[in-house]
XYZ file of C-alpha atoms in Angstrom:
218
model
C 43.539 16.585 -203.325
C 41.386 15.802 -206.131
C 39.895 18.327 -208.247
C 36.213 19.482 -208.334
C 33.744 18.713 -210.913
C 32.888 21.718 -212.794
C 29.288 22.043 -214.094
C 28.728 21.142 -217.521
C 29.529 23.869 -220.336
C 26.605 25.012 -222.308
C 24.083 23.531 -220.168
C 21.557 24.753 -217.211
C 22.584 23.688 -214.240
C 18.703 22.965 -213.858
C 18.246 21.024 -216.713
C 18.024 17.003 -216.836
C 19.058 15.432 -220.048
C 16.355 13.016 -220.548
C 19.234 10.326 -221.809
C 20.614 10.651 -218.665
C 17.242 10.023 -216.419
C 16.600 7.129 -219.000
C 20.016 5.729 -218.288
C 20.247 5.829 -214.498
C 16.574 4.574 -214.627
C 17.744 1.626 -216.478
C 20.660 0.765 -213.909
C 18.454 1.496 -210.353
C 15.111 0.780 -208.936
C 13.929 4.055 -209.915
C 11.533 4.786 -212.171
C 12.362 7.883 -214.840
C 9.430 9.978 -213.371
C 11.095 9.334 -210.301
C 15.027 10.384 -211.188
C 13.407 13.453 -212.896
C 11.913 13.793 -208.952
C 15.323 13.388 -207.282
C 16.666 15.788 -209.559
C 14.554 18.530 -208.453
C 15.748 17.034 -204.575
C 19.274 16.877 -205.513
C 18.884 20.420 -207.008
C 18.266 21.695 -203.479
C 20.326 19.624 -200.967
C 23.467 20.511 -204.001
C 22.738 24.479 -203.607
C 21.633 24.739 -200.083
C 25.147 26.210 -198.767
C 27.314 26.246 -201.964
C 25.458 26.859 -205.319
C 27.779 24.000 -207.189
C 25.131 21.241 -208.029
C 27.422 18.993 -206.320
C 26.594 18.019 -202.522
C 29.587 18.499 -200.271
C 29.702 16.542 -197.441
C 28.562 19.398 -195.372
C 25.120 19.751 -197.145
C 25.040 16.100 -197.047
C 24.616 15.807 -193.104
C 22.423 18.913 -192.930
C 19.864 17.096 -196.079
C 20.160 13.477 -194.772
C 20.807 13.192 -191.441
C 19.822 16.664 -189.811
C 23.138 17.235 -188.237
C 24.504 20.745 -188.043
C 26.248 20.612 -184.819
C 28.973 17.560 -185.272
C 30.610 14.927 -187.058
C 29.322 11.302 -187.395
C 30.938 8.353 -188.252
C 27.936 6.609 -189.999
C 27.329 9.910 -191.493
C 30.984 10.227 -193.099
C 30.747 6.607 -193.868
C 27.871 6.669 -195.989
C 28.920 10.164 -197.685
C 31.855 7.972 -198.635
C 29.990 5.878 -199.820
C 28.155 7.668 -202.239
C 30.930 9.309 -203.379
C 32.066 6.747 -205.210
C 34.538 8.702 -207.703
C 36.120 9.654 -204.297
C 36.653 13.367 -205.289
C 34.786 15.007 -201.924
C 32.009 16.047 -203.457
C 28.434 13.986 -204.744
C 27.848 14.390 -208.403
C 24.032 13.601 -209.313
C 24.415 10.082 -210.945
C 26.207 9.049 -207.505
C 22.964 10.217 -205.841
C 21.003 8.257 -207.660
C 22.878 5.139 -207.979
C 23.437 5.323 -204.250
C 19.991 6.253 -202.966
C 18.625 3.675 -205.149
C 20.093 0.571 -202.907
C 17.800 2.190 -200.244
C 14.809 1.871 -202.477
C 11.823 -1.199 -200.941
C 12.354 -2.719 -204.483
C 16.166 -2.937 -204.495
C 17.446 -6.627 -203.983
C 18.677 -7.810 -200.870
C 21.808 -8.549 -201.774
C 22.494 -4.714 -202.871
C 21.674 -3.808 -199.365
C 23.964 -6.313 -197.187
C 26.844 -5.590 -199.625
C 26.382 -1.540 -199.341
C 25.943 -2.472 -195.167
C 28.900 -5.061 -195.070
C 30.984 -1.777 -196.566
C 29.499 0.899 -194.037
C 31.122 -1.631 -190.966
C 34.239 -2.365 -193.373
C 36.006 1.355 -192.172
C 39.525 0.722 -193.795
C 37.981 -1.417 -196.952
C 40.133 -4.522 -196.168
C 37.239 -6.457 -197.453
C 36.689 -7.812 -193.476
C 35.231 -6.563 -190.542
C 37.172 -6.074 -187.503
C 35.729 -5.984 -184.001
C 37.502 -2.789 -183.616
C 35.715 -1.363 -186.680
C 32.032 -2.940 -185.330
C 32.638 -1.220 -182.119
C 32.927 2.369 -184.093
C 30.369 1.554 -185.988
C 27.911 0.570 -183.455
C 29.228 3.836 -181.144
C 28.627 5.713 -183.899
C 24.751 4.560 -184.426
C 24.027 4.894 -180.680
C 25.198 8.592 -180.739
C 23.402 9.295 -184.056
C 20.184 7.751 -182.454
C 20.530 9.840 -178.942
C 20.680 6.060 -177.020
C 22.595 6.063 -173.975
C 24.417 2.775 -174.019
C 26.523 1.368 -171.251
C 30.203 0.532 -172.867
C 29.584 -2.917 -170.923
C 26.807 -3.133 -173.271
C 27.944 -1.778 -176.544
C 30.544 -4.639 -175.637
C 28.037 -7.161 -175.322
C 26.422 -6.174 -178.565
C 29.776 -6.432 -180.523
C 30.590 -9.916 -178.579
C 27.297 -11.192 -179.792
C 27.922 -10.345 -183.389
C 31.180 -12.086 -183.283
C 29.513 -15.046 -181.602
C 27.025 -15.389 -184.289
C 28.994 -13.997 -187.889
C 32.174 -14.820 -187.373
C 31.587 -18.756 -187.835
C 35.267 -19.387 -189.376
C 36.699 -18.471 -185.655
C 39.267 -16.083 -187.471
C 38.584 -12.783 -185.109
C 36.752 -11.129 -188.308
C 34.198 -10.814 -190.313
C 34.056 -11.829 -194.338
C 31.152 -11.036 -196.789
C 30.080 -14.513 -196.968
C 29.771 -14.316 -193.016
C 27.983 -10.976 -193.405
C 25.540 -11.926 -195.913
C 24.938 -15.039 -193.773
C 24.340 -13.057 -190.781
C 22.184 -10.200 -192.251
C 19.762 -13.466 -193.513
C 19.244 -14.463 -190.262
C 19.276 -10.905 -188.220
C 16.820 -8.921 -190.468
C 17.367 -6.039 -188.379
C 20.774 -5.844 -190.001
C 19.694 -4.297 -192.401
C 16.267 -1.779 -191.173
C 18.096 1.257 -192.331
C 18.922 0.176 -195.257
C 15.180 0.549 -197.037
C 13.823 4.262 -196.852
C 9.932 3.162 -197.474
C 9.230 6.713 -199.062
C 11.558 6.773 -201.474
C 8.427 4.982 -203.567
C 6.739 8.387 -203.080
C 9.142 10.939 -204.394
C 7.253 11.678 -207.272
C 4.402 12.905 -205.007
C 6.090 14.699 -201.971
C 9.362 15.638 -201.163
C 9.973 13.440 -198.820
C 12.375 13.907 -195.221
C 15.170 12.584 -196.105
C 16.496 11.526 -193.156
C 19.006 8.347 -192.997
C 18.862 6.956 -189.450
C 19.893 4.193 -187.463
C 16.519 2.415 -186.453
C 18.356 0.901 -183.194
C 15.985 0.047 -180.734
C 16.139 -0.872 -177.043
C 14.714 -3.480 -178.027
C 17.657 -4.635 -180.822
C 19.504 -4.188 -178.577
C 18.672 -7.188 -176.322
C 17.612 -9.554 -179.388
């Protein structure tokens, strides 16, 4: 197992270096008011069970997705995800970095790549049908839909009709990104509208699925 960031020496654990809100500014679409503002956020979610400044991926479900009472595959998949120095644990320039493909003003192409790796479960740079059926599994159960498996079938048959247009049983990026173009609804979840307002309101940061009934039989 890896080993645990330890909090800086010398410094409050509730201070921002202004170099470093200048910095992650620079490389996201948030503003510096507004990485000063997730600070204060990350501050909280980061202390809420262990007092670490580092979000575990327990106080990650309880602060993003509201769920106390099991696991979630889209849930561990995104933690993952932001996690990107793969230790087990969210340091605060992950959060930003992270949150900030989520932001209205990020481009598009940040968002199908971050969504093309979500559905790519063993990071073989492809997505299986096996991995799609998880996936969508997964979102049904994190939205509370009941789904037939006929028609979580039918969903992941459709996506393969439509994405995989080199006939090779799976799914590349160049696919993906072609598919996410022409199925917006690909990628719904992946904006979080108030994330434009966290200098004014804590917002509820809640990361959901947005799967309709209606998605469902586009």
């Amino acid at each position: 197992m890896g080993c645990v960031p330890t909090k800086h020496a010398g410094r409050s654990p509730h201070s921002l270096d202004t170099r470093e809100a200048v910095a992650l500014a620079a490389e996201t679409s948030f503003t510096v008011s507004e990485v000063e503002a997730l600070h204060d956020l990350f501050r909280k979610i980061s202390n809420s069970i262990i007092k670490d400044n580092l979000i575990n991926k327990e106080e990650f479900h309880v602060a993003l997705f509201r769920n106390t009472k099991k696991q979630n595959l889209f849930g561990d998949r995104v933690f993952d995800l932001f996690d990107q120095k793969r230790n087990g644990v969210i340091e605060f320039g992950e959060f930003v970095r992270s949150l900030s493909v989520f932001h209205p003003d990020a481009p598009e192409e940040q968002k199908v790549a971050f969504a093309f790796k979500l559905y790519d479960l063993r990071q073989t740079g492809f997505i299986e049908r096996i991995e799609l059926k998880e996936m969508v599994l997964a979102l049904l159960d994190e939205s509370d839909l009941d789904i037939t498996t006929d028609a979580v079938e039918m969903i992941v048959d459709r996506t393969f009709d439509q994405a995989d247009t080199k006939g090779d049983g799976r799914i590349d990026q160049e696919e993906w990104t072609a598919f996410a173009k022409d199925n917006p609804y690909v990628l719904r979840n992946m904006t979080l509208p108030y994330l434009k307002d966290i200098t004014m309101v804590f917002p509820s940061f809640v990361i959901h699925s947005e799967i309709s009934e209606a998605d469902m039989a586009a």
